[in-house]
Structure formats: C-alpha cells, structure tokens
CSV table of C-alpha atoms in Angstrom, one decimal:
chain,number,residue,atom,x,y,z
A,385,MET,CA,49.6,101.5,24.3
A,386,MET,CA,49.8,98.4,22.4
A,387,ILE,CA,47.6,95.6,23.1
A,388,TYR,CA,48.9,91.9,22.8
A,389,PRO,CA,46.6,89.2,21.8
A,390,GLU,CA,46.1,86.5,24.6
A,391,PRO,CA,48.5,83.6,24.2
A,392,ILE,CA,46.8,80.6,22.7
A,393,ASP,CA,47.4,77.2,24.4
A,394,HIS,CA,47.6,74.9,21.6
A,395,PHE,CA,46.9,71.6,24.0
A,396,ASP,CA,43.2,73.3,24.1
A,397,CYS,CA,43.0,73.4,20.4
A,398,LEU,CA,43.7,69.3,20.5
A,399,PRO,CA,40.7,67.2,20.6
A,400,ASP,CA,40.5,64.7,23.4
A,401,PRO,CA,41.2,61.5,21.1
A,402,VAL,CA,44.3,63.1,20.1
A,403,LEU,CA,45.5,63.8,23.7
A,404,LEU,CA,44.6,60.4,24.7
A,405,LEU,CA,46.5,59.2,21.9
A,406,ILE,CA,49.4,61.1,23.3
A,407,PHE,CA,48.9,60.0,27.1
A,408,ASN,CA,48.8,56.3,25.5
A,409,LYS,CA,52.2,56.9,24.2
A,410,ILE,CA,53.6,58.3,27.3
A,411,GLY,CA,52.4,55.0,29.3
A,412,ASP,CA,54.5,55.8,32.4
A,413,VAL,CA,52.2,55.8,35.5
A,414,LYS,CA,54.9,58.4,37.2
A,415,ALA,CA,54.4,60.8,34.0
A,416,LEU,CA,50.8,60.3,33.7
A,417,GLY,CA,50.5,61.4,37.3
A,418,ARG,CA,52.4,64.6,36.6
A,419,CYS,CA,50.1,65.1,33.6
A,420,SER,CA,46.8,64.7,35.6
A,421,VAL,CA,47.8,67.6,38.0
A,422,VAL,CA,48.6,70.3,34.9
A,423,SER,CA,45.0,71.1,34.2
A,424,ARG,CA,40.9,70.0,35.1
A,425,ARG,CA,40.8,68.8,31.5
A,426,PHE,CA,44.1,66.4,31.8
A,427,HIS,CA,43.1,65.1,35.1
A,428,SER,CA,39.7,63.9,33.5
A,429,LEU,CA,41.3,62.3,30.6
A,430,VAL,CA,44.2,60.6,32.1
A,431,PRO,CA,41.7,57.8,33.9
A,432,GLU,CA,40.8,56.9,30.1
A,433,VAL,CA,44.4,55.7,29.2
A,434,ASP,CA,44.5,52.2,28.3
A,435,ASN,CA,48.3,51.7,27.9
A,436,VAL,CA,50.1,51.7,31.3
A,437,VAL,CA,53.4,51.2,32.4
A,438,VAL,CA,54.5,50.8,36.0
A,439,ARG,CA,58.1,50.7,36.8
A,440,VAL,CA,59.3,49.6,40.4
A,441,ASP,CA,62.3,51.6,41.6
A,442,CYS,CA,63.4,49.3,44.2
A,443,VAL,CA,62.5,46.2,46.2
A,444,ILE,CA,62.4,45.8,50.0
A,445,SER,CA,61.6,42.5,52.0
A,446,ASP,CA,58.7,42.1,54.4
A,447,ASP,CA,60.9,42.4,57.5
A,448,ASP,CA,62.3,45.7,56.0
A,449,SER,CA,59.0,47.3,55.2
A,450,SER,CA,58.0,46.8,58.8
A,451,SER,CA,60.6,49.3,60.0
A,452,SER,CA,60.2,53.0,59.8
A,453,SER,CA,60.2,54.5,56.2
A,454,SER,CA,63.1,56.9,57.2
A,455,ASN,CA,65.5,53.9,57.3
A,456,ASN,CA,66.5,53.9,53.7
A,457,SER,CA,69.4,51.3,54.3
A,458,SER,CA,66.8,48.6,54.5
A,459,VAL,CA,66.0,49.3,50.6
A,460,LYS,CA,67.7,46.4,48.3
A,461,SER,CA,68.1,46.3,44.7
A,462,ARG,CA,68.9,42.6,44.8
A,463,HIS,CA,66.1,40.3,46.6
A,464,PRO,CA,65.2,36.9,47.3
A,465,ILE,CA,61.9,35.3,46.2
A,466,SER,CA,60.1,36.4,49.5
A,467,SER,CA,61.1,39.9,48.8
A,468,LEU,CA,58.8,40.1,45.9
A,469,PHE,CA,56.0,40.6,48.2
A,470,ARG,CA,56.6,44.2,48.8
A,471,PHE,CA,57.5,47.0,46.4
A,472,VAL,CA,58.5,50.6,46.8
A,473,PHE,CA,58.2,53.4,44.3
A,474,SER,CA,60.6,55.8,45.4
A,475,GLY,CA,62.7,59.0,44.0
A,476,LEU,CA,59.7,60.8,42.9
A,477,LEU,CA,60.2,64.6,41.8
A,478,LYS,CA,58.1,67.4,43.2
A,479,PRO,CA,55.6,67.5,40.7
A,480,PHE,CA,54.5,64.1,41.2
A,481,GLN,CA,53.7,64.9,44.8
A,482,SER,CA,50.2,65.8,43.7
A,483,ILE,CA,49.7,62.4,42.4
A,484,THR,CA,48.1,61.6,45.7
A,485,GLN,CA,45.0,63.8,44.8
A,486,PHE,CA,44.7,61.7,41.6
A,487,ILE,CA,44.5,58.3,43.2
A,488,SER,CA,42.6,59.6,46.2
A,489,VAL,CA,43.9,57.3,48.8
A,490,SER,CA,44.5,58.4,52.3
A,491,SER,CA,48.0,57.7,53.6
A,492,ARG,CA,46.6,55.8,56.5
A,493,ARG,CA,45.1,53.4,54.1
A,494,GLY,CA,48.2,52.8,52.3
A,495,SER,CA,50.0,51.9,55.3
A,496,SER,CA,47.7,49.5,56.7
A,497,SER,CA,47.7,47.4,53.4
A,498,SER,CA,49.0,43.9,54.1
A,499,SER,CA,52.2,42.6,53.6
A,500,SER,CA,51.7,41.1,50.0
A,501,THR,CA,50.9,44.4,48.8
A,502,ALA,CA,53.2,46.7,46.5
A,503,VAL,CA,53.7,50.4,47.7
A,504,LEU,CA,54.3,53.7,46.3
A,505,ASP,CA,56.4,56.2,48.1
A,506,VAL,CA,55.9,59.8,47.4
A,507,GLU,CA,58.4,62.0,48.7
A,508,SER,CA,57.9,65.9,49.9
A,509,ASP,CA,59.1,68.8,48.0
A,510,ASP,CA,62.4,68.8,50.1
A,511,PHE,CA,62.8,65.2,50.0
A,512,ASP,CA,62.0,64.8,54.0
A,513,LYS,CA,62.6,60.9,54.2
A,514,ASN,CA,60.1,61.0,57.4
A,515,SER,CA,57.0,62.5,55.2
A,516,VAL,CA,56.6,59.4,52.6
A,517,THR,CA,53.1,58.2,52.0
A,518,HIS,CA,52.6,54.5,50.6
A,519,HIS,CA,50.2,53.2,48.0
A,520,SER,CA,49.9,49.9,46.4
A,521,PRO,CA,49.9,49.4,42.8
A,522,THR,CA,46.3,48.5,43.1
A,523,GLN,CA,45.6,51.7,44.8
A,524,VAL,CA,47.6,53.8,42.2
A,525,LEU,CA,45.8,52.0,39.3
A,526,LYS,CA,42.5,51.8,40.9
A,527,ASN,CA,41.5,55.4,39.0
A,528,PHE,CA,42.4,54.1,35.4
A,529,ASN,CA,39.1,53.1,34.0
A,530,GLU,CA,40.0,51.6,30.6
A,531,ILE,CA,43.5,49.8,30.9
A,532,LYS,CA,43.8,47.2,28.1
A,533,LEU,CA,47.6,46.9,28.1
A,534,LEU,CA,49.5,46.7,31.5
A,535,ARG,CA,53.2,46.2,32.0
A,536,ILE,CA,54.9,46.3,35.3
A,537,GLU,CA,58.5,46.2,35.6
A,538,LEU,CA,60.6,45.0,38.4
A,539,PRO,CA,64.0,46.5,39.0
A,540,GLY,CA,65.7,43.3,38.8
A,541,GLY,CA,65.4,39.7,38.2
A,542,GLU,CA,64.7,37.8,41.7
A,543,LEU,CA,67.0,34.9,41.1
A,544,GLY,CA,70.6,35.9,42.2
A,545,ILE,CA,73.1,34.1,39.7
A,546,ASP,CA,76.7,35.1,38.8
A,547,ASP,CA,77.2,37.6,36.3
A,548,CYS,CA,78.8,35.0,33.4
A,549,VAL,CA,75.7,32.8,34.1
A,550,LEU,CA,72.4,33.0,31.5
A,551,LEU,CA,69.3,32.4,32.9
A,552,LYS,CA,66.1,33.5,31.4
A,553,TRP,CA,62.4,32.5,31.6
A,554,ARG,CA,58.9,33.0,30.0
A,555,ALA,CA,55.7,31.8,31.5
A,556,GLU,CA,52.2,32.3,30.7
A,557,PHE,CA,49.3,31.7,33.3
A,558,GLY,CA,45.7,31.5,33.3
A,559,SER,CA,44.3,30.4,36.6
A,560,THR,CA,47.5,28.1,37.0
A,561,LEU,CA,50.5,27.8,34.8
A,562,ASP,CA,49.9,27.4,31.1
A,563,ASN,CA,53.4,27.0,29.9
A,564,CYS,CA,57.1,28.0,30.9
A,565,ILE,CA,60.2,28.2,28.6
A,566,ILE,CA,63.6,28.3,30.4
A,567,LEU,CA,66.8,29.1,28.8
A,568,GLY,CA,70.1,28.7,30.6
A,569,ALA,CA,74.0,28.5,30.0
A,570,SER,CA,77.0,28.0,32.5
A,571,SER,CA,78.7,30.8,30.5
A,572,VAL,CA,78.1,33.3,27.9
A,573,THR,CA,81.2,34.7,25.5
A,574,SER,CA,81.6,36.1,22.2
A,575,SER,CA,83.8,34.3,19.3
A,576,GLY,CA,85.5,35.8,16.5
A,577,SER,CA,84.0,33.2,14.1
A,578,CYS,CA,80.6,32.6,13.2
A,579,SER,CA,79.6,28.8,13.1
A,580,LEU,CA,76.2,27.2,12.8
A,581,GLU,CA,77.5,23.9,13.9
A,582,ASN,CA,76.6,22.7,17.6
A,583,VAL,CA,79.3,20.8,18.8
A,584,ASP,CA,80.2,19.5,22.6
A,585,GLY,CA,83.4,20.5,24.1
A,586,ASN,CA,85.7,18.3,22.5
A,587,GLY,CA,84.7,19.7,19.2
A,588,GLU,CA,83.0,16.5,17.9
A,589,ASN,CA,79.3,16.8,16.7
A,590,ASP,CA,77.3,15.0,19.4
A,591,ASN,CA,73.8,14.8,17.6
A,592,GLY,CA,72.3,16.4,20.9
A,593,SER,CA,73.3,13.7,23.3
A,594,ILE,CA,73.8,14.6,26.8
A,595,PRO,CA,77.5,13.2,27.9
A,596,ASP,CA,77.8,11.2,30.8
A,597,SER,CA,79.7,13.7,32.5
A,598,PHE,CA,76.6,15.8,32.7
A,599,TYR,CA,75.0,13.7,35.4
A,600,THR,CA,78.0,13.0,37.6
A,601,ASN,CA,79.4,16.8,37.7
A,602,GLY,CA,76.5,18.3,38.9
A,603,GLY,CA,75.4,19.7,35.7
A,604,LEU,CA,71.9,18.0,35.8
A,605,LYS,CA,71.4,19.0,39.4
A,606,LEU,CA,72.0,22.8,38.6
A,607,ARG,CA,69.4,22.5,35.7
A,608,VAL,CA,67.0,21.3,38.2
A,609,VAL,CA,67.5,24.0,40.4
A,610,TRP,CA,67.3,26.6,37.6
A,611,THR,CA,63.7,25.1,36.7
A,612,ILE,CA,62.4,25.0,40.2
A,613,SER,CA,63.7,28.4,41.2
A,614,SER,CA,62.2,30.0,37.8
A,615,LEU,CA,58.9,28.4,38.6
A,616,ILE,CA,58.7,29.7,41.8
A,617,ALA,CA,59.5,33.1,40.8
A,618,ALA,CA,57.0,32.8,38.0
A,619,SER,CA,54.3,31.5,40.5
A,620,ALA,CA,54.9,34.1,43.1
A,621,ARG,CA,54.8,36.8,40.6
A,622,HIS,CA,51.3,35.2,39.3
A,623,TYR,CA,50.2,35.1,42.9
A,624,LEU,CA,50.8,39.0,43.3
A,625,LEU,CA,48.5,39.8,40.3
A,626,GLN,CA,45.2,38.5,41.5
A,627,PRO,CA,43.8,42.2,43.0
A,628,ILE,CA,44.8,44.0,39.9
A,629,ILE,CA,43.2,41.6,37.4
A,630,ALA,CA,40.3,41.3,39.5
A,631,GLU,CA,39.6,44.9,39.5
A,632,HIS,CA,40.3,45.9,35.9
A,633,LYS,CA,38.0,43.8,33.8
A,634,THR,CA,39.0,45.8,30.6
A,635,LEU,CA,42.3,44.1,30.4
A,636,ASP,CA,43.5,42.7,27.3
A,637,SER,CA,47.0,42.0,28.1
A,638,LEU,CA,49.4,41.9,31.3
A,639,VAL,CA,53.0,41.4,31.5
A,640,LEU,CA,55.1,41.5,34.7
A,641,THR,CA,58.6,41.8,33.7
A,642,ASP,CA,62.0,43.0,35.3
A,643,ALA,CA,64.7,45.4,34.0
A,644,ASP,CA,67.5,42.6,33.6
A,645,GLY,CA,65.1,40.7,31.1
A,646,GLN,CA,65.6,37.8,33.4
A,647,GLY,CA,61.9,36.6,33.6
A,648,VAL,CA,58.8,37.5,31.8
A,649,LEU,CA,55.1,36.5,33.1
A,650,CYS,CA,52.3,37.1,30.2
A,651,MET,CA,48.8,37.0,30.3
A,652,ASN,CA,46.3,37.3,27.4
A,653,ARG,CA,42.5,38.1,27.7
A,654,GLU,CA,41.5,34.7,27.8
A,655,GLN,CA,43.8,33.9,30.6
A,656,LEU,CA,42.9,36.7,32.4
A,657,GLU,CA,39.1,35.9,32.0
A,658,GLU,CA,40.1,32.4,33.3
A,659,LEU,CA,41.4,33.8,36.3
A,660,ARG,CA,38.6,35.7,37.1
A,661,VAL,CA,36.1,33.0,37.0
A,662,LYS,CA,38.4,30.2,38.3
A,663,PRO,CA,40.0,30.8,41.7
A,664,LEU,CA,43.8,29.7,41.5
A,665,SER,CA,45.2,27.2,43.9
A,666,ALA,CA,47.5,28.8,46.3
A,667,SER,CA,50.7,26.9,47.8
A,668,SER,CA,50.4,26.3,51.3
A,669,ALA,CA,54.1,26.8,51.8
A,670,SER,CA,54.1,30.5,50.6
A,671,LYS,CA,52.1,33.2,49.0
A,672,ARG,CA,52.4,32.0,45.4
A,673,THR,CA,50.1,29.9,42.7
A,674,LEU,CA,50.5,26.1,43.3
A,675,VAL,CA,52.6,24.6,40.3
A,676,PRO,CA,50.8,21.7,39.0
A,677,ALA,CA,52.4,18.3,37.8
A,678,LEU,CA,54.5,19.1,35.0
A,679,ASN,CA,55.8,17.5,31.8
A,680,MET,CA,59.3,18.7,30.7
A,681,ARG,CA,61.2,18.6,27.6
A,682,LEU,CA,65.0,19.5,27.8
A,683,TRP,CA,67.3,19.9,25.1
A,684,TYR,CA,71.3,20.4,25.8
A,685,ALA,CA,74.5,21.6,24.1
A,686,ALA,CA,77.9,21.5,25.8
A,687,HIS,CA,79.0,24.3,23.2
A,688,LEU,CA,76.6,26.2,21.2
A,689,GLU,CA,77.8,28.9,18.9
A,690,LEU,CA,75.3,31.2,17.5
A,691,PRO,CA,75.5,32.9,14.1
A,692,ASP,CA,76.4,36.4,15.7
A,693,GLY,CA,79.5,34.7,17.2
A,694,THR,CA,77.8,34.4,20.8
A,695,VAL,CA,78.9,31.3,22.4
A,696,LEU,CA,76.9,29.5,24.9
A,697,LYS,CA,78.6,26.8,27.2
A,698,GLY,CA,76.3,24.4,28.8
A,699,ALA,CA,73.4,25.6,27.0
A,700,THR,CA,70.1,24.1,28.1
A,701,LEU,CA,66.3,24.9,26.9
A,702,VAL,CA,63.5,23.4,28.9
A,703,ALA,CA,59.9,23.5,27.5
A,704,ILE,CA,57.4,23.0,30.5
A,705,ARG,CA,53.7,22.3,30.1
A,706,PRO,CA,51.1,21.0,32.9
A,707,SER,CA,51.1,17.1,32.7
A,708,GLU,CA,47.1,17.4,32.0
A,709,GLN,CA,47.4,19.6,28.8
A,710,PRO,CA,47.8,17.9,25.7
A,711,LYS,CA,51.4,17.5,24.3
A,712,LYS,CA,52.4,20.3,21.8
A,713,GLU,CA,55.0,19.9,19.2
A,714,VAL,CA,58.1,22.2,19.7
A,715,ALA,CA,60.3,21.1,16.8
A,716,GLY,CA,60.2,22.3,13.3
A,717,SER,CA,57.6,25.1,12.5
A,718,ASP,CA,55.6,24.2,15.5
A,719,GLY,CA,58.7,25.5,17.5
A,720,ASN,CA,58.0,28.8,16.9
A,721,TRP,CA,56.2,29.1,20.3
A,722,VAL,CA,59.5,28.1,21.9
A,723,GLY,CA,62.1,30.2,19.7
A,724,ALA,CA,59.7,33.5,20.1
A,725,ALA,CA,59.9,33.4,23.9
A,726,PHE,CA,63.2,35.1,24.0
A,727,GLU,CA,64.8,38.3,22.1
A,728,GLU,CA,67.7,37.7,19.8
A,729,PRO,CA,70.2,36.3,20.0
A,730,TYR,CA,68.5,34.0,22.4
A,731,GLY,CA,65.8,33.1,20.2
A,732,THR,CA,67.8,31.8,17.5
A,733,ALA,CA,69.6,29.7,20.5
A,734,ALA,CA,66.2,28.2,21.4
A,735,ARG,CA,65.4,27.3,17.9
A,736,MET,CA,68.8,25.7,17.4
A,737,LEU,CA,68.5,23.8,20.7
A,738,VAL,CA,65.3,22.0,19.7
A,739,LYS,CA,66.7,20.6,16.8
A,740,ARG,CA,68.9,18.4,19.1
A,741,ARG,CA,68.0,15.2,20.9
A,742,THR,CA,65.2,15.6,23.3
A,743,TYR,CA,65.0,14.2,27.0
A,744,CYS,CA,61.7,14.0,28.7
A,745,LEU,CA,61.3,14.5,32.5
A,746,GLU,CA,58.2,14.9,34.8
A,747,MET,CA,57.7,16.7,38.0
A,748,ASN,CA,55.2,16.6,40.7
A,749,SER,CA,53.2,19.4,41.7
A,750,PHE,CA,54.8,21.8,44.5
C-alpha cells in the first residue's frame, strides 16, 4: 500500500500581508465577497482590504423600485437624474450568494431602506427572481474596516445625449462644490490630417473669438443646458455619498464615476474630512447638494483639430468655481488642473482651448 503525502495548500503558506496585497489588487466588492466565503482565514482578512471597487450593474427609478423585485422589465440601463437615487447590483453568480453572511444584514433591513439608498440584489442558485435580497452600498461596505481608496462606478452617464455629441465633466467636492470642469462638443469626428491650428468653420484663424451666430442659433443656450445638467448630476452624486463618508473615517480618496466616462466626482482626504465636520446644504427642490453661486470661464472653438486627428465641432470648455473662492489661473502652466481633468485626447483639447480667448460668466446658486 502506497502512502501519499497530504496535499499542501500553498495559500496557507502565504503570510497575511501578502494575501491582503492580493485582495487589494482584486478590489472588486463582488469578487471579494466570493473570496470571503472560501475559508475562515479569508473571511477574517477581507474586511481589512483598503482598496475597494463597487460596480453598479443597472439602475432603476424610485417608482420602479417600489414594485415587486420580480418585475425585471422595470430595470433601465439609461436613466434620468432622479434615477440616481436607487441602484441595483444584479446578475451575481452562485458563489456570491454567501456574501449575505459576510455583510451580516437581514433582507428585512435591506428592503426597508429609504428611497435614496442603493441596493444590492443577490440571486438564488437557480436565479429565481422571486428570491432576491436587497442591500445598500453602505450596508455592503459596512464590514470593510480599513477602506482608503473607494471607487464606485455607475453603469452609464445619467445625462442622455446623442451618440455624436461629446459631454464630459469632472467635479471636486468638499462640503460643497470646489470646482467643476466641463468639456463639450456638438460632434466628434476623425480627420486624415493632423493640424495643431484652431480654426473656425470658415477655415480662418479666429483668435478664440466666439462668432455672433453662436448667440443666435442656440449654441449658447445649449452650452448653458450642458453646464446646469452636469452640475445637477454632480451634486446629486455628492448627496448620495454622505452615509458612506460618515461611516468610513479611513478614506483617503473617493471617486464616483460611470462606465461611459461621462462624469467623474472626486474627493480627497481633506475634502472628505470637511464634509464630516461641516454639514452640506441640501437643495430644497431635490435630493442633491446645493450648488453655490459660481464664477465660470468659457472657451469656445467652432472647429478644433487635435494632434491625433480627432476633430471637435463646437468645442466648449467651462471651468467653474464658487464665487467666494479666490480666482485660480487656468492658462499657461497653471492650466494643468484643467487639462488633467480628462483622459487623452480630451486633455489635449482642454489645454488647447484655454489658450483661446476667455469669456467670464456668473451663475446664482440653485
């Protein structure tokens, strides 16, 4: 009779710091949930992860969320601003069923959460749509004790725009808006040539001046709509983060973005701490943070051709800061804070636009 040695579990040979390094590389909360049910050791280590990513699979509106969870036709992949107030994490596989043990929250408590709460759907082994339990992101994250870097990703930008239109924004918040950068264009196309010149629709150098037609053909009105819509989207996202920020005192960085890359809300450690000690002002009209009175700088190019050949028609850049804050230079070397707001090639577009003529605007709080 042959005697075989007992198989060695090489994971057991790894020290806890190495396992935590692996878990931090994983990041995704669903994958971490699966890891937490592998063994008692994993279950004890997962709460110590400091880099967590929460991806929202789909979004439903408040009205839809009040209906039965079996009514899957209510789920919407595109959604208005109001639909930000409820999230649904769905499509989870069998191993993740046991994450309910990890988060230790009853389904009764999850289903009684307010309408401004995100929810996590955990489906049964046979994907029975009638047996779904709900958990908010706050509840899902409650057993993570050491989160430093948190990223939440929505399924898509909440601002419905045509496919040919470019609209991107990036906002930073403390207890209120610190700054917001918006980049828009009426169309984005490719060109065979790569020119660094900024020209208007007639092919002449316009030195950054806005043509008179911009004011009469609805161009300015459209940019105002883009600006207000982006600010509302950003303030709605900021409002939703309050309970997470309050509970996780170890946070150094929080990013709330979307799969389309349309909008990004960022908060660093100082801004997070500011929100904890200074309550935000909520808008009386909806569940979002009140936007203060603003100073805005606008740059426009009827035709902007980037070095990689991308052509932006009606390219518009808006840099926004609260009126009470000191003015910040955005041209020259100090303009990096504007250019750094977007990934390429749009970072280059922003840096090219700030070299043009600047137009100043003001907006009251709302």
